[in-house]
Amino acid sequence: MLNIRELEQRWLRYKIKSYTPYIIIGISILVILSLSVILLSKQESNSSASNIKKVPVKTLKEQEPIKKIKSKKKQETSQKSKVSQTTIKTNQKEKHTHTIVNESKQQAMRKVQLSPSLDFMRKMQDSVQPYYRNDREPDMKENQQKQKRYPQQSSIPTKEQIIKPQVTDNTAGGIDIQRKNTQNDIYEIIQRFEKNNNPVLSLFVAKKYYELGEYREAYDYALKTNNIDKNIEESWIIFAKSLVKLGRRDKAISTLRTYVNYSHSGNARNLLEEIKSGKFK
Amino acid sequence: MESIFVNSKDVFLDVVNAKDYIQLDRVSTIYQSLKDSIKKPLKMILLYGKPGTGKSMFLNKLYKDISTSNEIFLYNTPILDESEFYKTLAQDVFGTKYSGELNFTQFMKIVESKEKQSVPVVLLDEAQLYSEALMEKIRLLSDTRTIKFVITLHKTEKEDLIAKEHFQTRIWESIELENASSGELKIYIQKKLMKANCFDTANMFNAKSVNLIHKITDGNYRDTNKLLYTLFELYALYESNHQLSSIKTDQISHKLIEMSAIHVGLIDA
Protein backbone atom coordinates (compact mmCIF):
# COMPACT_ATOMS: atom_id res chain seq x y z
CA MET A 1 0.00 0.00 0.00
CA LEU A 2 1.33 3.40 -0.93
CA ASN A 3 1.77 6.04 1.74
CA ILE A 4 0.97 9.26 -0.10
CA ARG A 5 2.06 11.59 2.68
CA GLU A 6 5.45 9.95 3.08
CA LEU A 7 5.91 9.83 -0.68
CA GLU A 8 5.07 13.53 -0.97
CA GLN A 9 7.63 14.37 1.69
CA ARG A 10 10.25 12.29 -0.06
CA TRP A 11 9.34 13.99 -3.34
CA LEU A 12 9.72 17.42 -1.71
CA ARG A 13 13.13 16.46 -0.38
CA TYR A 14 14.10 15.19 -3.84
CA LYS A 15 12.97 18.46 -5.47
CA ILE A 16 14.95 20.55 -2.99
CA LYS A 17 17.95 18.30 -3.57
CA SER A 18 17.63 18.58 -7.35
CA TYR A 19 17.35 22.38 -7.23
CA THR A 20 20.28 22.79 -4.82
CA PRO A 21 23.01 22.85 -7.52
CA TYR A 22 21.11 25.54 -9.45
CA ILE A 23 20.65 27.59 -6.28
CA ILE A 24 24.36 27.24 -5.47
CA ILE A 25 25.33 28.24 -9.02
CA GLY A 26 22.95 31.21 -8.88
CA ILE A 27 24.28 32.39 -5.53
CA SER A 28 27.89 31.99 -6.64
CA ILE A 29 27.16 33.99 -9.83
CA LEU A 30 25.60 36.72 -7.68
CA VAL A 31 28.60 36.73 -5.36
CA ILE A 32 31.03 36.92 -8.30
CA LEU A 33 29.03 39.75 -9.85
CA SER A 34 28.85 41.75 -6.63
CA LEU A 35 32.58 41.22 -6.02
CA SER A 36 33.43 42.39 -9.52
CA VAL A 37 31.20 45.46 -9.06
CA ILE A 38 32.98 46.28 -5.77
CA LEU A 39 36.39 45.82 -7.40
CA LEU A 40 35.40 48.00 -10.35
CA SER A 41 34.13 50.76 -8.09
CA LYS A 42 37.38 50.57 -6.10
CA GLN A 43 39.38 50.88 -9.30
CA GLU A 44 37.31 53.86 -10.34
CA SER A 45 37.83 55.57 -7.00
CA ASN A 46 41.58 54.94 -7.31
CA SER A 47 41.65 56.44 -10.77
CA SER A 48 39.69 59.48 -9.58
CA ALA A 49 42.16 59.88 -6.71
CA SER A 50 45.00 59.92 -9.20
CA ASN A 51 43.10 62.63 -11.13
CA ILE A 52 42.97 64.74 -8.00
CA LYS A 53 46.68 64.32 -7.55
CA LYS A 54 47.23 65.79 -10.98
CA VAL A 55 45.54 69.07 -10.04
CA PRO A 56 48.52 70.75 -8.37
CA VAL A 57 50.52 70.22 -11.54
CA LYS A 58 47.79 72.01 -13.44
CA THR A 59 47.93 74.96 -11.09
CA LEU A 60 51.63 75.15 -11.56
CA LYS A 61 51.04 75.54 -15.23
CA GLU A 62 48.75 78.40 -14.45
CA GLN A 63 51.30 79.91 -12.12
CA GLU A 64 54.06 79.99 -14.66
CA PRO A 65 52.84 83.07 -16.51
CA ILE A 66 52.73 84.94 -13.21
CA LYS A 67 56.37 84.24 -12.74
CA LYS A 68 57.16 85.63 -16.12
CA ILE A 69 55.12 88.73 -15.56
CA LYS A 70 56.79 89.11 -12.21
CA SER A 71 60.18 89.21 -13.76
CA LYS A 72 59.09 91.63 -16.42
CA LYS A 73 57.19 94.05 -14.32
CA LYS A 74 58.02 94.49 -10.74
CA GLN A 75 55.37 97.11 -10.32
CA GLU A 76 52.61 94.87 -11.44
CA THR A 77 53.61 92.09 -9.12
CA SER A 78 53.47 94.43 -6.17
CA GLN A 79 49.98 95.38 -7.26
CA LYS A 80 49.12 91.74 -7.58
CA SER A 81 50.08 91.10 -3.98
CA LYS A 82 47.94 94.03 -2.99
CA VAL A 83 45.05 92.68 -4.97
CA SER A 84 45.44 89.25 -3.40
CA GLN A 85 45.29 90.81 0.02
CA THR A 86 42.09 92.65 -0.72
CA THR A 87 40.59 89.54 -2.24
CA ILE A 88 41.16 87.65 0.98
CA LYS A 89 39.07 90.19 2.74
CA THR A 90 36.23 90.27 0.25
CA ASN A 91 35.75 86.71 -0.89
CA GLN A 92 36.13 83.47 1.02
CA LYS A 93 36.47 81.41 -2.10
CA GLU A 94 39.10 83.68 -3.39
CA LYS A 95 40.85 83.34 -0.08
CA HIS A 96 41.06 79.60 -0.52
CA THR A 97 42.34 80.08 -4.00
CA HIS A 98 45.11 82.31 -2.78
CA THR A 99 46.26 79.86 -0.19
CA ILE A 100 46.54 77.30 -2.93
CA VAL A 101 48.30 79.91 -5.06
CA ASN A 102 50.84 80.47 -2.33
CA GLU A 103 51.36 76.76 -1.91
CA SER A 104 51.75 76.27 -5.60
CA LYS A 105 54.16 79.20 -5.74
CA GLN A 106 56.38 77.38 -3.34
CA GLN A 107 56.07 74.25 -5.40
CA ALA A 108 56.77 76.18 -8.57
CA MET A 109 60.02 77.37 -7.05
CA ARG A 110 61.07 73.77 -6.77
CA LYS A 111 59.65 72.59 -10.06
CA VAL A 112 61.14 72.78 -13.51
CA GLN A 113 59.67 75.05 -16.18
CA LEU A 114 56.11 74.29 -17.19
CA SER A 115 54.22 75.63 -20.16
CA PRO A 116 51.04 77.65 -19.49
CA SER A 117 47.65 76.35 -20.41
CA LEU A 118 46.24 78.60 -23.09
CA ASP A 119 42.83 76.94 -23.37
CA PHE A 120 41.13 79.63 -21.42
CA MET A 121 42.64 82.41 -23.44
CA ARG A 122 41.82 80.70 -26.70
CA LYS A 123 38.20 80.55 -25.68
CA MET A 124 38.31 84.13 -24.62
CA GLN A 125 39.67 85.16 -27.94
CA ASP A 126 37.00 83.22 -29.82
CA SER A 127 34.29 85.09 -28.03
CA VAL A 128 36.12 88.34 -28.59
CA GLN A 129 36.58 88.19 -32.37
CA PRO A 130 33.48 90.10 -33.48
CA TYR A 131 34.33 93.08 -31.31
CA TYR A 132 37.92 93.46 -32.18
CA ARG A 133 38.77 96.77 -33.69
CA ASN A 134 42.07 98.10 -34.92
CA ASP A 135 41.27 101.75 -35.07
CA ARG A 136 43.13 103.16 -32.14
CA GLU A 137 42.60 106.76 -31.16
CA PRO A 138 44.78 108.35 -28.57
CA ASP A 139 42.53 110.89 -26.97
CA MET A 140 39.21 109.87 -25.54
CA LYS A 141 37.74 113.33 -25.48
CA GLU A 142 38.66 114.03 -29.08
CA ASN A 143 37.01 110.80 -30.07
CA GLN A 144 33.87 111.76 -28.28
CA GLN A 145 33.67 114.99 -30.19
CA LYS A 146 34.55 113.53 -33.55
CA GLN A 147 32.23 110.64 -33.26
CA LYS A 148 28.97 111.09 -35.12
CA ARG A 149 27.62 107.65 -35.64
CA TYR A 150 26.74 105.42 -32.77
CA PRO A 151 27.39 101.67 -33.12
CA GLN A 152 24.97 99.02 -31.90
CA GLN A 153 25.46 98.31 -28.22
CA SER A 154 23.57 95.07 -28.27
CA SER A 155 26.52 93.23 -29.81
CA ILE A 156 28.70 93.88 -26.77
CA PRO A 157 28.93 90.71 -24.77
CA THR A 158 27.58 90.68 -21.27
CA LYS A 159 29.67 90.01 -18.24
CA GLU A 160 28.48 86.41 -18.08
CA GLN A 161 29.32 85.86 -21.71
CA ILE A 162 32.85 87.01 -21.20
CA ILE A 163 33.40 85.09 -18.02
CA LYS A 164 31.64 81.98 -19.21
CA PRO A 165 34.56 80.45 -21.13
CA GLN A 166 36.50 80.33 -17.88
CA VAL A 167 34.33 77.46 -16.68
CA THR A 168 34.97 74.50 -18.87
CA ASP A 169 32.62 71.58 -18.86
CA ASN A 170 34.66 68.51 -18.12
CA THR A 171 31.95 66.07 -17.11
CA ALA A 172 33.19 63.37 -19.46
CA GLY A 173 36.75 63.06 -18.19
CA GLY A 174 36.22 62.16 -14.54
CA ILE A 175 36.66 64.63 -11.71
CA ASP A 176 38.11 68.00 -12.64
CA ILE A 177 38.48 70.70 -10.06
CA GLN A 178 37.55 74.15 -11.38
CA ARG A 179 39.40 76.98 -9.77
CA LYS A 180 38.65 80.70 -9.89
CA ASN A 181 41.99 82.32 -9.96
CA THR A 182 40.97 85.88 -10.59
CA GLN A 183 44.39 87.39 -10.16
CA ASN A 184 45.97 84.96 -12.56
CA ASP A 185 43.17 85.55 -15.00
CA ILE A 186 43.67 89.29 -14.83
CA TYR A 187 47.41 89.04 -15.41
CA GLU A 188 47.00 86.67 -18.24
CA ILE A 189 44.45 88.97 -19.81
CA ILE A 190 46.66 91.98 -19.28
CA GLN A 191 49.41 90.11 -21.02
CA ARG A 192 47.13 89.30 -23.90
CA PHE A 193 45.84 92.81 -24.04
CA GLU A 194 49.33 94.19 -24.28
CA LYS A 195 49.89 92.00 -27.27
CA ASN A 196 46.73 92.65 -29.26
CA ASN A 197 45.05 95.72 -27.73
CA ASN A 198 41.67 94.05 -27.77
CA PRO A 199 39.18 96.37 -26.03
CA VAL A 200 37.10 93.44 -24.79
CA LEU A 201 40.12 92.24 -22.83
CA SER A 202 40.82 95.66 -21.29
CA LEU A 203 37.11 96.01 -20.46
CA PHE A 204 37.21 92.63 -18.78
CA VAL A 205 40.25 93.69 -16.77
CA ALA A 206 38.56 96.97 -15.83
CA LYS A 207 35.46 95.14 -14.65
CA LYS A 208 37.51 92.64 -12.69
CA TYR A 209 39.48 95.37 -10.99
CA TYR A 210 36.28 97.21 -10.22
CA GLU A 211 34.85 94.04 -8.65
CA LEU A 212 38.01 93.61 -6.61
CA GLY A 213 37.79 97.23 -5.42
CA GLU A 214 40.87 98.31 -7.31
CA TYR A 215 39.18 101.42 -8.68
CA ARG A 216 42.37 103.12 -9.83
CA GLU A 217 43.19 100.12 -12.02
CA ALA A 218 39.60 99.83 -13.09
CA TYR A 219 39.64 103.51 -14.16
CA ASP A 220 42.90 103.03 -16.08
CA TYR A 221 41.66 100.02 -18.02
CA ALA A 222 38.25 101.58 -18.70
CA LEU A 223 40.06 104.59 -20.08
CA LYS A 224 42.25 102.35 -22.19
CA THR A 225 39.15 100.58 -23.49
CA ASN A 226 37.46 103.86 -24.34
CA ASN A 227 40.56 104.96 -26.13
CA ILE A 228 40.48 101.90 -28.30
CA ASP A 229 36.71 101.72 -28.79
CA LYS A 230 34.61 104.60 -27.63
CA ASN A 231 31.33 102.88 -28.27
CA ILE A 232 31.37 100.34 -25.46
CA GLU A 233 28.66 101.36 -23.01
CA GLU A 234 29.88 99.07 -20.23
CA SER A 235 33.34 100.58 -20.40
CA TRP A 236 31.94 104.10 -19.93
CA ILE A 237 29.85 102.92 -17.00
CA ILE A 238 32.84 101.29 -15.31
CA PHE A 239 34.86 104.41 -16.07
CA ALA A 240 32.25 106.65 -14.40
CA LYS A 241 31.71 104.32 -11.46
CA SER A 242 35.46 104.11 -10.83
CA LEU A 243 35.69 107.90 -10.90
CA VAL A 244 32.94 108.13 -8.28
CA LYS A 245 34.68 105.53 -6.15
CA LEU A 246 37.93 107.49 -6.47
CA GLY A 247 36.10 110.59 -5.23
CA ARG A 248 35.99 112.38 -8.56
CA ARG A 249 32.23 112.59 -8.70
CA ASP A 250 32.08 115.75 -10.77
CA LYS A 251 34.29 114.36 -13.47
CA ALA A 252 32.21 111.23 -13.52
CA ILE A 253 29.01 113.25 -13.97
CA SER A 254 30.47 115.39 -16.72
CA THR A 255 31.90 112.40 -18.56
CA LEU A 256 28.66 110.45 -18.31
CA ARG A 257 26.62 113.42 -19.41
CA THR A 258 28.79 113.82 -22.49
CA TYR A 259 28.43 110.11 -23.22
CA VAL A 260 24.65 110.12 -22.68
CA ASN A 261 24.24 113.07 -24.99
CA TYR A 262 26.28 111.32 -27.58
CA SER A 263 24.96 107.79 -27.24
CA HIS A 264 21.53 108.17 -25.60
CA SER A 265 22.35 105.10 -23.54
CA GLY A 266 19.64 104.24 -21.05
CA ASN A 267 21.99 102.52 -18.65
CA ALA A 268 24.40 105.42 -18.68
CA ARG A 269 21.50 107.82 -18.08
CA ASN A 270 20.28 105.77 -15.13
CA LEU A 271 23.76 105.72 -13.65
CA LEU A 272 24.08 109.46 -14.18
CA GLU A 273 20.83 110.00 -12.29
CA GLU A 274 21.97 107.71 -9.49
CA ILE A 275 25.28 109.55 -9.16
CA LYS A 276 23.54 112.86 -9.22
CA SER A 277 21.00 111.87 -6.62
CA GLY A 278 23.73 110.34 -4.49
CA LYS A 279 22.26 106.83 -4.72
CA PHE A 280 25.52 105.60 -6.15
CA LYS A 281 28.43 106.41 -3.97
CA MET B 1 -18.10 1.37 -12.20
CA GLU B 2 -14.39 0.99 -11.59
CA SER B 3 -12.11 3.99 -11.73
CA ILE B 4 -10.26 4.68 -14.99
CA PHE B 5 -7.08 4.88 -12.98
CA VAL B 6 -7.52 1.39 -11.55
CA ASN B 7 -8.13 0.00 -15.04
CA SER B 8 -5.11 1.84 -16.36
CA LYS B 9 -3.00 0.55 -13.49
CA ASP B 10 -3.82 -3.06 -14.38
CA VAL B 11 -2.65 -2.47 -17.96
CA PHE B 12 0.89 -2.06 -16.70
CA LEU B 13 1.06 -5.20 -14.58
CA ASP B 14 4.43 -6.76 -15.34
CA VAL B 15 3.12 -9.91 -16.94
CA VAL B 16 4.53 -11.45 -20.10
CA ASN B 17 1.52 -12.09 -22.23
CA ALA B 18 1.71 -12.36 -25.98
CA LYS B 19 -1.69 -10.75 -26.42
CA ASP B 20 -0.34 -7.62 -24.71
CA TYR B 21 2.40 -7.34 -27.29
CA ILE B 22 2.59 -3.78 -28.64
CA GLN B 23 3.47 -3.38 -32.27
CA LEU B 24 6.12 -0.68 -32.68
CA ASP B 25 7.75 0.06 -36.03
CA ARG B 26 11.31 -0.80 -35.06
CA VAL B 27 10.31 -3.78 -32.93
CA SER B 28 7.99 -5.21 -35.55
CA THR B 29 10.81 -5.08 -38.11
CA ILE B 30 13.04 -7.02 -35.71
CA TYR B 31 10.26 -9.44 -35.01
CA GLN B 32 9.70 -10.05 -38.69
CA SER B 33 13.38 -10.78 -39.24
CA LEU B 34 13.28 -13.24 -36.33
CA LYS B 35 10.26 -14.94 -37.81
CA ASP B 36 12.03 -15.22 -41.15
CA SER B 37 15.12 -16.64 -39.45
CA ILE B 38 13.07 -19.47 -37.99
CA LYS B 39 12.23 -20.60 -41.51
CA LYS B 40 15.88 -20.61 -42.54
CA PRO B 41 18.09 -23.67 -41.84
CA LEU B 42 19.81 -21.96 -38.94
CA LYS B 43 21.52 -23.79 -36.15
CA MET B 44 20.87 -21.22 -33.49
CA ILE B 45 19.35 -17.78 -33.07
CA LEU B 46 20.52 -15.49 -30.30
CA LEU B 47 18.28 -12.80 -28.97
CA TYR B 48 20.05 -10.45 -26.60
CA GLY B 49 19.58 -7.12 -24.90
CA LYS B 50 19.40 -5.40 -21.56
CA PRO B 51 16.86 -6.63 -19.03
CA GLY B 52 13.41 -5.27 -19.71
CA THR B 53 13.91 -4.68 -23.43
CA GLY B 54 11.18 -7.19 -24.31
CA LYS B 55 13.11 -10.38 -25.04
CA SER B 56 10.68 -12.59 -23.14
CA MET B 57 7.74 -10.87 -24.79
CA PHE B 58 9.41 -11.51 -28.16
CA LEU B 59 9.78 -15.22 -27.43
CA ASN B 60 6.20 -15.46 -26.23
CA LYS B 61 4.90 -13.63 -29.25
CA LEU B 62 6.96 -15.83 -31.53
CA TYR B 63 5.73 -18.93 -29.80
CA LYS B 64 2.11 -17.82 -30.08
CA ASP B 65 2.44 -16.86 -33.73
CA ILE B 66 4.19 -19.91 -35.13
CA SER B 67 2.98 -22.64 -32.75
CA THR B 68 0.14 -23.46 -35.14
CA SER B 69 2.39 -23.92 -38.16
CA ASN B 70 5.64 -25.13 -36.59
CA GLU B 71 6.68 -27.55 -33.92
CA ILE B 72 7.80 -25.13 -31.26
CA PHE B 73 8.57 -25.46 -27.56
CA LEU B 74 8.96 -22.57 -25.13
CA TYR B 75 10.83 -22.73 -21.84
CA ASN B 76 10.37 -19.45 -20.00
CA THR B 77 12.23 -20.62 -16.92
CA PRO B 78 15.56 -22.33 -17.34
CA ILE B 79 15.90 -26.00 -16.48
CA LEU B 80 19.12 -25.89 -14.57
CA ASP B 81 19.66 -29.57 -13.96
CA GLU B 82 21.28 -31.18 -17.00
CA SER B 83 19.47 -34.54 -16.70
CA GLU B 84 16.19 -32.78 -16.13
CA PHE B 85 16.85 -30.67 -19.21
CA TYR B 86 17.41 -33.72 -21.43
CA LYS B 87 14.45 -35.56 -19.95
CA THR B 88 12.15 -32.54 -20.51
CA LEU B 89 13.31 -32.18 -24.11
CA ALA B 90 12.99 -35.96 -24.71
CA GLN B 91 9.46 -35.92 -23.45
CA ASP B 92 8.25 -32.66 -25.02
CA VAL B 93 10.05 -32.76 -28.36
CA PHE B 94 10.42 -36.46 -29.00
CA GLY B 95 7.57 -37.86 -26.84
CA THR B 96 9.86 -40.22 -24.92
CA LYS B 97 9.36 -40.54 -21.22
CA TYR B 98 12.50 -41.43 -19.39
CA SER B 99 12.75 -42.43 -15.77
CA GLY B 100 16.05 -42.17 -13.98
CA GLU B 101 19.12 -40.18 -15.00
CA LEU B 102 19.49 -39.16 -18.61
CA ASN B 103 22.86 -38.05 -19.88
CA PHE B 104 23.84 -36.37 -23.12
CA THR B 105 24.82 -39.62 -24.88
CA GLN B 106 21.55 -41.27 -23.99
CA PHE B 107 19.62 -38.20 -25.07
CA MET B 108 21.48 -38.13 -28.40
CA LYS B 109 20.46 -41.75 -28.98
CA ILE B 110 16.80 -40.76 -28.44
CA VAL B 111 17.24 -37.82 -30.87
CA GLU B 112 18.77 -40.07 -33.54
CA SER B 113 16.09 -42.73 -33.11
CA LYS B 114 13.25 -40.24 -33.65
CA GLU B 115 13.19 -38.97 -37.17
CA LYS B 116 11.33 -35.68 -37.59
CA GLN B 117 9.91 -34.23 -40.80
CA SER B 118 10.59 -30.66 -39.74
CA VAL B 119 13.21 -29.39 -37.33
CA PRO B 120 11.58 -28.61 -34.00
CA VAL B 121 12.25 -25.14 -32.54
CA VAL B 122 13.13 -24.84 -28.87
CA LEU B 123 12.87 -21.39 -27.30
CA LEU B 124 15.02 -20.92 -24.20
CA ASP B 125 14.50 -17.78 -22.17
CA GLU B 126 17.04 -16.48 -19.66
CA ALA B 127 19.79 -18.64 -21.15
CA GLN B 128 22.43 -16.81 -19.16
CA LEU B 129 21.33 -18.88 -16.18
CA TYR B 130 22.37 -22.16 -17.81
CA SER B 131 25.72 -23.56 -16.81
CA GLU B 132 28.59 -23.39 -19.24
CA ALA B 133 28.65 -27.18 -19.50
CA LEU B 134 24.99 -27.31 -20.42
CA MET B 135 25.42 -24.47 -22.88
CA GLU B 136 28.16 -26.52 -24.53
CA LYS B 137 25.75 -29.47 -24.85
CA ILE B 138 23.12 -27.16 -26.34
CA ARG B 139 25.73 -26.05 -28.88
CA LEU B 140 26.53 -29.65 -29.78
CA LEU B 141 22.82 -30.42 -30.11
CA SER B 142 22.29 -27.49 -32.45
CA ASP B 143 25.25 -28.68 -34.51
CA THR B 144 23.41 -31.92 -35.25
CA ARG B 145 20.63 -29.81 -36.84
CA THR B 146 18.03 -31.99 -35.21
CA ILE B 147 16.82 -29.18 -32.93
CA LYS B 148 16.83 -25.47 -33.65
CA PHE B 149 17.43 -23.27 -30.62
CA VAL B 150 16.34 -19.69 -30.10
CA ILE B 151 17.89 -18.43 -26.94
CA THR B 152 17.66 -15.10 -25.14
CA LEU B 153 20.52 -13.59 -23.18
CA HIS B 154 20.89 -10.58 -20.94
CA LYS B 155 23.49 -8.33 -22.40
CA THR B 156 26.11 -8.02 -19.71
CA GLU B 157 29.84 -8.35 -19.86
CA LYS B 158 29.75 -11.92 -18.65
CA GLU B 159 26.96 -12.90 -20.97
CA ASP B 160 28.72 -11.28 -23.89
CA LEU B 161 31.63 -13.57 -23.16
CA ILE B 162 29.36 -16.61 -23.25
CA ALA B 163 27.93 -15.46 -26.54
CA LYS B 164 31.35 -14.93 -28.03
CA GLU B 165 33.09 -18.04 -26.81
CA HIS B 166 30.42 -20.64 -27.31
CA PHE B 167 28.13 -19.39 -29.97
CA GLN B 168 29.86 -16.86 -32.13
CA THR B 169 30.85 -19.30 -34.86
CA ARG B 170 27.62 -21.28 -34.69
CA ILE B 171 25.07 -18.53 -34.52
CA TRP B 172 23.58 -17.72 -37.79
CA GLU B 173 21.46 -14.92 -36.56
CA SER B 174 21.89 -12.64 -33.58
CA ILE B 175 19.31 -10.01 -32.83
CA GLU B 176 19.76 -7.22 -30.35
CA LEU B 177 16.85 -5.62 -28.59
CA GLU B 178 17.22 -2.09 -27.32
CA ASN B 179 15.39 0.28 -25.03
CA ALA B 180 12.65 2.41 -26.54
CA SER B 181 13.18 5.95 -27.69
CA SER B 182 10.98 8.70 -26.25
CA GLY B 183 8.67 8.62 -29.27
CA GLU B 184 8.43 4.83 -29.18
CA LEU B 185 7.70 4.93 -25.50
CA LYS B 186 4.79 7.31 -26.05
CA ILE B 187 3.32 5.00 -28.69
CA TYR B 188 3.92 2.01 -26.43
CA ILE B 189 2.13 3.60 -23.46
CA GLN B 190 -0.76 4.98 -25.48
CA LYS B 191 -1.25 1.78 -27.51
CA LYS B 192 -1.18 -0.28 -24.36
CA LEU B 193 -3.80 1.92 -22.68
CA MET B 194 -6.01 2.14 -25.75
CA LYS B 195 -5.87 -1.62 -26.16
CA ALA B 196 -7.53 -1.78 -22.72
CA ASN B 197 -10.03 0.95 -23.71
CA CYS B 198 -8.41 3.49 -21.36
CA PHE B 199 -8.66 6.35 -23.83
CA ASP B 200 -8.90 9.12 -21.24
CA THR B 201 -5.70 8.16 -19.49
CA ALA B 202 -3.98 7.56 -22.85
CA ASN B 203 -4.74 11.16 -23.78
CA MET B 204 -3.18 12.40 -20.56
CA PHE B 205 0.29 11.51 -21.86
CA ASN B 206 1.89 14.35 -23.76
CA ALA B 207 5.43 14.65 -25.09
CA LYS B 208 6.66 16.37 -21.93
CA SER B 209 5.40 13.75 -19.52
CA VAL B 210 6.65 10.91 -21.75
CA ASN B 211 10.05 12.63 -21.96
CA LEU B 212 10.19 12.71 -18.19
CA ILE B 213 9.24 9.03 -18.01
CA HIS B 214 11.86 8.23 -20.63
CA LYS B 215 14.44 10.20 -18.67
CA ILE B 216 13.65 8.18 -15.56
CA THR B 217 13.34 4.74 -17.15
CA ASP B 218 15.80 5.21 -20.03
CA GLY B 219 13.14 3.69 -22.28
CA ASN B 220 13.21 0.36 -20.50
CA TYR B 221 9.85 -1.37 -20.96
CA ARG B 222 9.90 -3.21 -17.65
CA ASP B 223 10.79 -0.08 -15.66
CA THR B 224 8.18 1.90 -17.56
CA ASN B 225 5.54 -0.68 -16.72
CA LYS B 226 6.53 -0.59 -13.06
CA LEU B 227 6.52 3.20 -12.99
CA LEU B 228 3.17 3.55 -14.72
CA TYR B 229 1.61 0.90 -12.53
CA THR B 230 2.61 2.91 -9.43
CA LEU B 231 1.59 6.15 -11.13
CA PHE B 232 -1.96 4.97 -11.72
CA GLU B 233 -2.05 3.45 -8.28
CA LEU B 234 -1.24 6.91 -6.91
CA TYR B 235 -3.90 8.49 -9.10
CA ALA B 236 -6.41 5.95 -7.82
CA LEU B 237 -5.39 6.73 -4.23
CA TYR B 238 -5.75 10.47 -4.72
CA GLU B 239 -9.13 9.81 -6.28
CA SER B 240 -10.31 7.66 -3.38
CA ASN B 241 -9.04 10.31 -0.91
CA HIS B 242 -10.89 13.02 -2.89
CA GLN B 243 -7.61 14.83 -3.44
CA LEU B 244 -7.68 14.83 -7.23
CA SER B 245 -8.25 18.60 -7.27
CA SER B 246 -4.75 19.10 -5.87
CA ILE B 247 -3.11 17.40 -8.86
CA LYS B 248 -3.32 17.64 -12.62
CA THR B 249 -5.88 15.41 -14.32
CA ASP B 250 -5.92 16.89 -17.81
CA GLN B 251 -2.38 15.64 -18.24
CA ILE B 252 -0.07 13.40 -16.28
CA SER B 253 1.29 15.19 -13.23
CA HIS B 254 5.06 15.40 -13.20
CA LYS B 255 4.93 15.40 -9.44
CA LEU B 256 3.18 12.01 -9.44
CA ILE B 257 5.61 10.62 -12.03
CA GLU B 258 8.50 11.58 -9.77
CA MET B 259 6.72 10.27 -6.69
CA SER B 260 6.17 6.94 -8.47
CA ALA B 261 9.82 6.86 -9.51
CA ILE B 262 10.85 7.47 -5.91
CA HIS B 263 8.59 4.65 -4.78
CA VAL B 264 9.84 2.10 -7.29
CA GLY B 265 13.44 3.13 -6.67
CA LEU B 266 14.15 4.68 -10.07
CA ILE B 267 14.87 8.01 -8.36
CA ASP B 268 17.10 8.07 -5.32
CA ALA B 269 15.53 10.45 -2.82
Short mmCIF file of C-alpha atoms in Angstrom, two decimals, chain A residues 1-15 17-18, chain B residues 230 233-234 237-238 241 243 254-255 258-260 262-263 267-269:
data_model
loop_
_atom_site.label_atom_id
_atom_site.label_comp_id
_atom_site.label_asym_id
_atom_site.label_seq_id
_atom_site.Cartn_x
_atom_site.Cartn_y
_atom_site.Cartn_z
CA MET A 1 0.00 0.00 0.00
CA LEU A 2 1.33 3.40 -0.93
CA ASN A 3 1.77 6.04 1.74
CA ILE A 4 0.97 9.26 -0.10
CA ARG A 5 2.06 11.59 2.68
CA GLU A 6 5.45 9.95 3.08
CA LEU A 7 5.91 9.83 -0.68
CA GLU A 8 5.07 13.53 -0.97
CA GLN A 9 7.63 14.37 1.69
CA ARG A 10 10.25 12.29 -0.06
CA TRP A 11 9.34 13.99 -3.34
CA LEU A 12 9.72 17.42 -1.71
CA ARG A 13 13.13 16.46 -0.38
CA TYR A 14 14.10 15.19 -3.84
CA LYS A 15 12.97 18.46 -5.47
CA LYS A 17 17.95 18.30 -3.57
CA SER A 18 17.63 18.58 -7.35
CA THR B 230 2.61 2.91 -9.43
CA GLU B 233 -2.05 3.45 -8.28
CA LEU B 234 -1.24 6.91 -6.91
CA LEU B 237 -5.39 6.73 -4.23
CA TYR B 238 -5.75 10.47 -4.72
CA ASN B 241 -9.04 10.31 -0.91
CA GLN B 243 -7.61 14.83 -3.44
CA HIS B 254 5.06 15.40 -13.20
CA LYS B 255 4.93 15.40 -9.44
CA GLU B 258 8.50 11.58 -9.77
CA MET B 259 6.72 10.27 -6.69
CA SER B 260 6.17 6.94 -8.47
CA ILE B 262 10.85 7.47 -5.91
CA HIS B 263 8.59 4.65 -4.78
CA ILE B 267 14.87 8.01 -8.36
CA ASP B 268 17.10 8.07 -5.32
CA ALA B 269 15.53 10.45 -2.82
#
